[in-house]
Structure formats: C-alpha cells, structure tokens
Amino acid sequence: MIDDPAIRAGGESNGERERRPRRRSGGVTLREVARLAGVAMITASRAINTPDQVSAATLARVREAVETTGYVPNMLAGGLASTRSRLIAAVVPTIVGPVFLETIQSLTESLAAAGYQLMLGQSGYDGSREDALLDAIIGRRPDGIILTGIMHSEEGRRRLLASGIPVIETWDLTPNPIDMLIGFSHEKIGPAVVEHLLARGRRHLAALTADDERALRRKSGFVDAARAKGLTSSGLDGLPTGIVRAPTTLGSGRTGLIDLLARHPDIDAIFCSSDLLALGVLIEAQMQGIPVPRRLAVVGFGDLAFARDLNPALTTVRIDGTSIGRLAARLIVDRAEGRPVNDRVVDVGFSIIPRAST
Amino acid sequence: MIDDPAIRAGGESNGERERRPRRRSGGVTLREVARLAGVAMITASRAINTPDQVSAATLARVREAVETTGYVPNMLAGGLASTRSRLIAAVVPTIVGPVFLETIQSLTESLAAAGYQLMLGQSGYDGSREDALLDAIIGRRPDGIILTGIMHSEEGRRRLLASGIPVIETWDLTPNPIDMLIGFSHEKIGPAVVEHLLARGRRHLAALTADDERALRRKSGFVDAARAKGLTSSGLDGLPTGIVRAPTTLGSGRTGLIDLLARHPDIDAIFCSSDLLALGVLIEAQMQGIPVPRRLAVVGFGDLAFARDLNPALTTVRIDGTSIGRLAARLIVDRAEGRPVNDRVVDVGFSIIPRAST
DNA sequence: CGCAGTTACGGTAGCGCTACCATATTCAAC
DNA sequence: GTTGAATATGGTAGCGCTACCGTAACTGCG
C-alpha cells in the first residue's frame, strides 16, 4: 500500500504519526465555543446547561461565543454521555381518530416546555406493529414511554420492564400497571350513563359500540347496569347492541342505527362508543324523521369539539385528555429528573355532559 | 499542575490505581454481545446492521447472542458515531384540527417501515414557538425535517439552512423552497371551485374561511376567479365573505352562515375553508329550513372521513394527505441514505369530489 | 506460480458531550 | 493563622457505537 502511515506521517511534523480524519457532523462543536470563550469545554457545557454554576462574566463570554458561532448543542452526544436523552416516546393505536389528540397535544406542549421532545409511534389498532415499535423506541433510549390506550403483549411488558425506562399507561385503569398509570374506569362509565338515561325517563336502552377492547368494556358496564335495573329488552337476556368496526365513522353510526331499529323498533336511547358514531346516529335519525331527543335519546363518548354545536347538542361522556397529557408529562419529567413521584396511579375520572340530545 | 499524568500513571501500574467507574445506561452493550458470540465488536455491529457482510455462521452466532441477552442497540450512540440519527422531525401548527393527520399517519408508518422514527413538534398556529422548537429539533440532529403547512420566519430559514439537514416543506407551493417541497397550489383551488359551482348553475357565490394564511389564499383565488367571471354581489367589488378564527369549528360554521345570510340573503353557494365549517353550515341551513343543495350549495375542504356520510353528502376539495406523507418519507429517506433525489418540488394537486351538497 | 480481486473479519480511534474527580480561590468561623 | 465550606474552573476518561484502515484467506486468471 502506498498509503503507508510512515509516509503520511512524514508530512506532519517530524515523527508525529498522522491521525486519520473522520467525517464530522459538520456543525460547530462545544470545543469551538469553549475556545472562543477562552474556557474549558466543561465550563462552556455548564454555562449552557447549568448557568448558575458559572460566574456572570464567564456566562456572558460563553453566550457570546454561542451567538457568534450559531452553536446548537448535539443532544445525541449529550444524551449518550449523560444517559439522559430528553426524548419521550408516546405510542398511540392510530393518530387518525380524534380521541387521543388532545392528550398528544398537551403532552407535546408540556414536554417542550420542560426541554423534552416527543417521539411518536403508532401501534395499529390490533397492536400488530407493537413489538417492532417497542424495539425502535427502546433503542432510542427515551427518558420515558407513554402508552396511550394500548393493550400490550406479555413480551412487550417484559421488554419494557427490562429496559428500565419509566412507563406511563394511560386511558385505562388496569389492576397491575407496568409502572405508572393515568386513566379512568371504562366499566364505571356504563352505569353512569344508565343512571342519566333512567333519570330522563328512558326505559328501552341500546348500545352501539366499536369492536375495540375499551369500547367493549364500556358497553359491558352499560349492559350490566341496565340489567341490574331490570331493563332487558323483550326476548333478550341483555340489551340490544350493535357492534361496528374500529375506528368508528359517521357512516357506521348511520348504518348502525338502521340496523338497531330494524331489530328493535322500540328503543328510546342509544349509548354510542364515540361522538362520531353519535353524530351518525343523529343524522340518520333526522333523515328518518325520528325526533331527538323526544323519541330517541343519544349519548356519545369523547366530547369532541363539535359535540356542543350539533343540533341537538350532544350529551356525551367527557374525558379530560388535556389533563392526562399534562399529568403524564409531569410524572415522566419528575421521574427523569430524579424527583420523587408519589401517585403512581391516577384516576382522572370522567363526567357526563348533559345536553339537548337526551 | 499537580495532576501530572506521569504521577497518576505511576500510581496506576504498581499500586493499581483505581479507575473511577461511570454510570452506564444499565443495559446490555454490543461489547457483551460480541464477547458472547466470540467475535469483535465491529463484526457484531455488521451482523446487526449489514447482515450480508458477514458469513452465515457468524450471523447465526451473533443473532443468538442478541437473543439470549435481549440486546437492543443504543441508537443514540450509533447516531453519534455515524452522524445518522434515524430520527425525522415533523412540525405541524397543531395536531388537533384533523387536516394534517393523514399526512402524519402515513409519514409515521412509512418512516417506521424504513427504520426511522418520527419526532413531533407543534409550532402553534401563529408560529410563536417556531424558533425555540427549531433549536430543540436541530439539537437532536434529525436526518430530515418535515415542515407541515407552515410559515417560517427568516431567522428560521437561516437556521435550517445552516444546519445542513434536509428539509421538506409540505401543504403549500412556495416560489423559493428551502430545500424540497411537496404541496399544491392553494390559489388554483378557488377557480376550480368557481368552475364547479358555475356548472351547477350557481351565480351568487360566497366564501366562509378561517383566518389562517393558506385558507385566505384559497379564498383569494376563489374571489378573483368569481370576479373574472363577472360574478359580483350587488354593491360589492368582490364576493360576500365571512372570516372566522382558526382553527375552525362546527360552531363557527353555524354562526358564519347566520352572519352571511343576514348580510347577503341572496347567496346560493358557499365555499368553506374546511369540512368542519361546511358541516356547521349544513347543520345551520337545516335548522333554518334552507334546503341544500336546492337553495344553497355547500363546498368544503379536506374531504375528512365524515364528508361522504353526511346528509346531503358533502362536495369538497380533496388533498391526498396520505400521498404527501408517503412521498415525504421517501424523499427524506432517499436523501438520508445518499440516493439521488431528482424531483425536489412535487405538486400533488387536488381534486374536487362532487357530491350531493352542490 | 504470481498477481489482483473479492470476502470475512479485526484494531483503533474517534463522534460530541458530560460524569467524575481534582485544584485554585474566596470568605466566614474559630 | 488555621480550618472548613462554598464557589469557580479544569483535566480526563469515558458513554456505546461505527468509520477508517487494515490483514488474512480464498478465488479466478494468465
């Protein structure tokens, strides 16, 4: 080889063996900033990350150097050195389908305010990509993982536990959380809705729900509570129910109502597993000339922005998604910064927003 | 300095000077895997990242070692060493407001399939947090940045350019993109909608739009095209228009229609800047007993899932958000992997979906 | 058989940053 | 003055991985 180190070294100084160069990221590094400010790298680092550990004069000089060079710290390097990536991962079944949006929104904002960035992953409604996604996430060494309304495999649980990364499960209340939990009881929603409908004089209840796990549990709570009150449809053990494919659409609300009415013409109240379904029911009812709420009461779930503006305004179950996101951010950040977290399980509850549709 | 390396070194060799330990991430490292497989670290690395560069036997041994240890590569370290983070950043004004969801969804999926992860940032509709967000993003050294329908400050442009990170701007067509561009012309949508409405015999057009930048440009195209066709409302230079605050809601659609009708009772067609607005218009029209489309034609924008299921089904302008996301992923990944990208500006166009509301 | 080209693998030195230790200096306390 | 603690700064060795450069063994070819 002509590329003999000795020959190459000759050019350098006298004996000085030539170090091979390496592709660099191209940007300004902390070394450069430190040199410009006339301090050691570590001091420059402190000036940037823990400003109150350096003197005012030094701080000013470092700040100026940062300014003139346009230095942006490489957080990959910082994360590697400190084992704190300042990345938080959030997993949702799917981002279309507006249920988790509020949560993601407030999560992103709260995290950004604390200097953290959100990584987003979609597991698919059937959790198909969940395990592969988990590896991709754990590989990035996030400081926390937020699971949004998700059923995880045993294998997934193990990997999460083994990774040692703080985990928050949300939008549900499981008996044995992996780590932390912020959610509410889907089972308890059903009875509350039954209560509400009974109070409004309804006796022939029905449910229209998506076939996803949590919606089905809400439905079960509803059906069981109705049965406990002695409300069973003629010839049925439980209640008239319609099941539609998740994610729910307005269209499936319309066909769902048609189907339910065909089988049970006497129903006078429907609990839908999403506001979108409820909107479909409202529209179909109106087309068929069925007055809401006079002949048919409709309850949704989610309290999406449009619910209050419908005609009639939609009675629905409200989950404070914004609180969930904000709280999740706080817990995760507290954990990441080593502050103690006392409430590892938080039930944010739900509320029924009574409006004109019931 | 007393901290002379020679002195310390002396202590080391005979007196076994204790090397200070350092907190480690706690997990299994590649070194461990390599040791178990009986190969060098670099070979283990190749077995994992470029499997066809190692022999079948070695590959199997490394795979087994990975299996038994539960090794998950630290991509922070990998990213630092290779200057390829395999992170892609996406910036949206806000995630609530369903317009960009399809794009984010397909983006996330396409990127995941290629081994990349999405970082999400929200700039706020007014771009207030944009500059701070940009630093947070650039600091993570993503392999690409996707700007979703965003107006960026000059300062932001500079920082992006200086960072050297590939950038894709989407949902718009600007004359001088920062880098790459996938979008469509908001201006051209207006004339197309005017065409459509004229063909359906409408003569008294109106617009109801949000006050965000792009919606206003769609409106301008609409108004200008109408004026060019000689369609001006009595006593007006242009067309009756209503402006509502972004983000749009169903409620603002309702009040918008009330307001427009009060000022211009003779209008027979409304172009709304979002499907949500259009839904509000439909609902309000129905409340007031105004038959759609007989007396009033309604056109939306976005073709959200519910548009086809409304009654009457909503005529709307469709943007293929899924394509935008998929294409953006491809361009970014191609750039990241060093493949040539020939079409740096792509116009994905739009289409008018004629339905019963016009 | 010699030579080049290919395939498989390894040693080493970073990527850019921060944890860990250390030193120098200052100021209050005794 | 000595001691102790707090403040301000610096040197160095990694964090866990891959780029760069090797070497050795094997192949095909004249």
PDB file of N, CA, C and O in Angstrom, chain A residues 282-316:
ATOM      1  N   LEU A 282     -77.432  10.723  14.936  1.00  0.00           N
ATOM      2  CA  LEU A 282     -78.244  11.937  14.857  1.00  0.00           C
ATOM      3  C   LEU A 282     -78.677  12.211  13.417  1.00  0.00           C
ATOM      4  O   LEU A 282     -79.837  12.528  13.143  1.00  0.00           O
ATOM      5  N   ILE A 283     -77.722  12.091  12.518  1.00  0.00           N
ATOM      6  CA  ILE A 283     -78.023  12.397  11.122  1.00  0.00           C
ATOM      7  C   ILE A 283     -79.034  11.411  10.550  1.00  0.00           C
ATOM      8  O   ILE A 283     -79.994  11.784   9.873  1.00  0.00           O
ATOM      9  N   GLU A 284     -78.820  10.153  10.850  1.00  0.00           N
ATOM     10  CA  GLU A 284     -79.735   9.142  10.330  1.00  0.00           C
ATOM     11  C   GLU A 284     -81.136   9.318  10.927  1.00  0.00           C
ATOM     12  O   GLU A 284     -82.144   9.201  10.227  1.00  0.00           O
ATOM     13  N   ALA A 285     -81.158   9.611  12.227  1.00  0.00           N
ATOM     14  CA  ALA A 285     -82.451   9.814  12.877  1.00  0.00           C
ATOM     15  C   ALA A 285     -83.208  10.951  12.218  1.00  0.00           C
ATOM     16  O   ALA A 285     -84.414  10.860  11.942  1.00  0.00           O
ATOM     17  N   GLN A 286     -82.481  11.992  11.941  1.00  0.00           N
ATOM     18  CA  GLN A 286     -83.115  13.141  11.320  1.00  0.00           C
ATOM     19  C   GLN A 286     -83.639  12.807   9.932  1.00  0.00           C
ATOM     20  O   GLN A 286     -84.733  13.217   9.555  1.00  0.00           O
ATOM     21  N   MET A 287     -82.855  12.045   9.172  1.00  0.00           N
ATOM     22  CA  MET A 287     -83.298  11.638   7.842  1.00  0.00           C
ATOM     23  C   MET A 287     -84.588  10.849   7.914  1.00  0.00           C
ATOM     24  O   MET A 287     -85.459  10.956   7.063  1.00  0.00           O
ATOM     25  N   GLN A 288     -84.670  10.006   8.947  1.00  0.00           N
ATOM     26  CA  GLN A 288     -85.849   9.153   9.069  1.00  0.00           C
ATOM     27  C   GLN A 288     -86.988   9.857   9.795  1.00  0.00           C
ATOM     28  O   GLN A 288     -88.025   9.246  10.053  1.00  0.00           O
ATOM     29  N   GLY A 289     -86.766  11.098  10.154  1.00  0.00           N
ATOM     30  CA  GLY A 289     -87.819  11.838  10.819  1.00  0.00           C
ATOM     31  C   GLY A 289     -88.051  11.421  12.260  1.00  0.00           C
ATOM     32  O   GLY A 289     -89.139  11.609  12.802  1.00  0.00           O
ATOM     33  N   ILE A 290     -87.033  10.814  12.863  1.00  0.00           N
ATOM     34  CA  ILE A 290     -87.152  10.436  14.270  1.00  0.00           C
ATOM     35  C   ILE A 290     -86.684  11.603  15.121  1.00  0.00           C
ATOM     36  O   ILE A 290     -85.521  11.982  15.068  1.00  0.00           O
ATOM     37  N   PRO A 291     -87.564  12.189  15.911  1.00  0.00           N
ATOM     38  CA  PRO A 291     -87.165  13.359  16.692  1.00  0.00           C
ATOM     39  C   PRO A 291     -86.230  12.992  17.855  1.00  0.00           C
ATOM     40  O   PRO A 291     -86.524  12.074  18.613  1.00  0.00           O
ATOM     41  N   VAL A 292     -85.123  13.735  17.948  1.00  0.00           N
ATOM     42  CA  VAL A 292     -84.168  13.581  19.051  1.00  0.00           C
ATOM     43  C   VAL A 292     -84.233  14.861  19.871  1.00  0.00           C
ATOM     44  O   VAL A 292     -84.159  15.957  19.295  1.00  0.00           O
ATOM     45  N   PRO A 293     -84.442  14.777  21.162  1.00  0.00           N
ATOM     46  CA  PRO A 293     -84.481  13.568  21.984  1.00  0.00           C
ATOM     47  C   PRO A 293     -85.885  13.018  22.215  1.00  0.00           C
ATOM     48  O   PRO A 293     -85.998  12.052  22.957  1.00  0.00           O
ATOM     49  N   ARG A 294     -86.906  13.597  21.613  1.00  0.00           N
ATOM     50  CA  ARG A 294     -88.258  13.202  22.004  1.00  0.00           C
ATOM     51  C   ARG A 294     -88.480  11.697  21.915  1.00  0.00           C
ATOM     52  O   ARG A 294     -88.869  11.064  22.884  1.00  0.00           O
ATOM     53  N   ARG A 295     -88.166  11.142  20.733  1.00  0.00           N
ATOM     54  CA  ARG A 295     -88.396   9.708  20.607  1.00  0.00           C
ATOM     55  C   ARG A 295     -87.123   8.913  20.899  1.00  0.00           C
ATOM     56  O   ARG A 295     -87.178   7.751  21.282  1.00  0.00           O
ATOM     57  N   LEU A 296     -85.993   9.533  20.657  1.00  0.00           N
ATOM     58  CA  LEU A 296     -84.727   8.803  20.815  1.00  0.00           C
ATOM     59  C   LEU A 296     -83.688   9.697  21.478  1.00  0.00           C
ATOM     60  O   LEU A 296     -83.420  10.805  21.008  1.00  0.00           O
ATOM     61  N   ALA A 297     -83.124   9.203  22.581  1.00  0.00           N
ATOM     62  CA  ALA A 297     -82.025   9.924  23.229  1.00  0.00           C
ATOM     63  C   ALA A 297     -80.702   9.366  22.733  1.00  0.00           C
ATOM     64  O   ALA A 297     -80.589   8.170  22.492  1.00  0.00           O
ATOM     65  N   VAL A 298     -79.729  10.252  22.565  1.00  0.00           N
ATOM     66  CA  VAL A 298     -78.437   9.809  22.050  1.00  0.00           C
ATOM     67  C   VAL A 298     -77.321  10.299  22.965  1.00  0.00           C
ATOM     68  O   VAL A 298     -77.266  11.477  23.324  1.00  0.00           O
ATOM     69  N   VAL A 299     -76.415   9.398  23.334  1.00  0.00           N
ATOM     70  CA  VAL A 299     -75.250   9.747  24.155  1.00  0.00           C
ATOM     71  C   VAL A 299     -73.990   9.350  23.408  1.00  0.00           C
ATOM     72  O   VAL A 299     -73.906   8.255  22.849  1.00  0.00           O
ATOM     73  N   GLY A 300     -73.025  10.249  23.409  1.00  0.00           N
ATOM     74  CA  GLY A 300     -71.760   9.948  22.734  1.00  0.00           C
ATOM     75  C   GLY A 300     -70.654   9.665  23.731  1.00  0.00           C
ATOM     76  O   GLY A 300     -70.899   9.448  24.929  1.00  0.00           O
ATOM     77  N   PHE A 301     -69.443   9.667  23.228  1.00  0.00           N
ATOM     78  CA  PHE A 301     -68.284   9.496  24.102  1.00  0.00           C
ATOM     79  C   PHE A 301     -67.103  10.267  23.525  1.00  0.00           C
ATOM     80  O   PHE A 301     -66.773  10.110  22.350  1.00  0.00           O
ATOM     81  N   GLY A 302     -66.497  11.082  24.348  1.00  0.00           N
ATOM     82  CA  GLY A 302     -65.304  11.803  23.899  1.00  0.00           C
ATOM     83  C   GLY A 302     -65.418  13.308  24.024  1.00  0.00           C
ATOM     84  O   GLY A 302     -64.439  13.989  24.214  1.00  0.00           O
ATOM     85  N   ASP A 303     -66.637  13.814  23.898  1.00  0.00           N
ATOM     86  CA  ASP A 303     -66.853  15.255  23.901  1.00  0.00           C
ATOM     87  C   ASP A 303     -65.910  15.983  22.955  1.00  0.00           C
ATOM     88  O   ASP A 303     -65.178  16.898  23.336  1.00  0.00           O
ATOM     89  N   LEU A 304     -65.927  15.570  21.713  1.00  0.00           N
ATOM     90  CA  LEU A 304     -65.151  16.282  20.704  1.00  0.00           C
ATOM     91  C   LEU A 304     -65.690  17.695  20.549  1.00  0.00           C
ATOM     92  O   LEU A 304     -66.804  17.996  20.967  1.00  0.00           O
ATOM     93  N   ALA A 305     -64.875  18.524  19.944  1.00  0.00           N
ATOM     94  CA  ALA A 305     -65.210  19.948  19.847  1.00  0.00           C
ATOM     95  C   ALA A 305     -66.591  20.184  19.249  1.00  0.00           C
ATOM     96  O   ALA A 305     -67.304  21.106  19.653  1.00  0.00           O
ATOM     97  N   PHE A 306     -66.980  19.358  18.294  1.00  0.00           N
ATOM     98  CA  PHE A 306     -68.234  19.642  17.604  1.00  0.00           C
ATOM     99  C   PHE A 306     -69.488  19.290  18.416  1.00  0.00           C
ATOM    100  O   PHE A 306     -70.584  19.735  18.098  1.00  0.00           O
ATOM    101  N   ALA A 307     -69.306  18.468  19.476  1.00  0.00           N
ATOM    102  CA  ALA A 307     -70.476  17.925  20.181  1.00  0.00           C
ATOM    103  C   ALA A 307     -71.429  19.023  20.661  1.00  0.00           C
ATOM    104  O   ALA A 307     -72.642  18.910  20.530  1.00  0.00           O
ATOM    105  N   ARG A 308     -70.887  20.102  21.168  1.00  0.00           N
ATOM    106  CA  ARG A 308     -71.740  21.145  21.732  1.00  0.00           C
ATOM    107  C   ARG A 308     -72.460  21.946  20.655  1.00  0.00           C
ATOM    108  O   ARG A 308     -73.467  22.592  20.926  1.00  0.00           O
ATOM    109  N   ASP A 309     -71.939  21.914  19.439  1.00  0.00           N
ATOM    110  CA  ASP A 309     -72.513  22.735  18.380  1.00  0.00           C
ATOM    111  C   ASP A 309     -73.507  21.991  17.507  1.00  0.00           C
ATOM    112  O   ASP A 309     -74.038  22.558  16.559  1.00  0.00           O
ATOM    113  N   LEU A 310     -73.705  20.716  17.800  1.00  0.00           N
ATOM    114  CA  LEU A 310     -74.655  19.964  16.978  1.00  0.00           C
ATOM    115  C   LEU A 310     -76.073  20.405  17.280  1.00  0.00           C
ATOM    116  O   LEU A 310     -76.336  21.112  18.248  1.00  0.00           O
ATOM    117  N   ASN A 311     -76.969  19.946  16.436  1.00  0.00           N
ATOM    118  CA  ASN A 311     -78.381  20.240  16.658  1.00  0.00           C
ATOM    119  C   ASN A 311     -79.173  18.959  16.586  1.00  0.00           C
ATOM    120  O   ASN A 311     -79.327  18.404  15.508  1.00  0.00           O
ATOM    121  N   PRO A 312     -79.625  18.430  17.674  1.00  0.00           N
ATOM    122  CA  PRO A 312     -79.456  18.971  19.021  1.00  0.00           C
ATOM    123  C   PRO A 312     -78.045  18.742  19.547  1.00  0.00           C
ATOM    124  O   PRO A 312     -77.377  17.817  19.102  1.00  0.00           O
ATOM    125  N   ALA A 313     -77.630  19.596  20.484  1.00  0.00           N
ATOM    126  CA  ALA A 313     -76.313  19.441  21.097  1.00  0.00           C
ATOM    127  C   ALA A 313     -76.224  18.067  21.738  1.00  0.00           C
ATOM    128  O   ALA A 313     -77.202  17.559  22.293  1.00  0.00           O
ATOM    129  N   LEU A 314     -75.042  17.479  21.642  1.00  0.00           N
ATOM    130  CA  LEU A 314     -74.891  16.073  22.015  1.00  0.00           C
ATOM    131  C   LEU A 314     -74.503  15.875  23.477  1.00  0.00           C
ATOM    132  O   LEU A 314     -73.496  16.392  23.955  1.00  0.00           O
ATOM    133  N   THR A 315     -75.321  15.098  24.170  1.00  0.00           N
ATOM    134  CA  THR A 315     -74.936  14.641  25.506  1.00  0.00           C
ATOM    135  C   THR A 315     -73.816  13.622  25.330  1.00  0.00           C
ATOM    136  O   THR A 315     -73.909  12.728  24.485  1.00  0.00           O
ATOM    137  N   THR A 316     -72.775  13.770  26.120  1.00  0.00           N
ATOM    138  CA  THR A 316     -71.647  12.868  25.891  1.00  0.00           C
ATOM    139  C   THR A 316     -70.824  12.694  27.151  1.00  0.00           C
ATOM    140  O   THR A 316     -71.004  13.412  28.130  1.00  0.00           O
TER     141      THR A 316
END
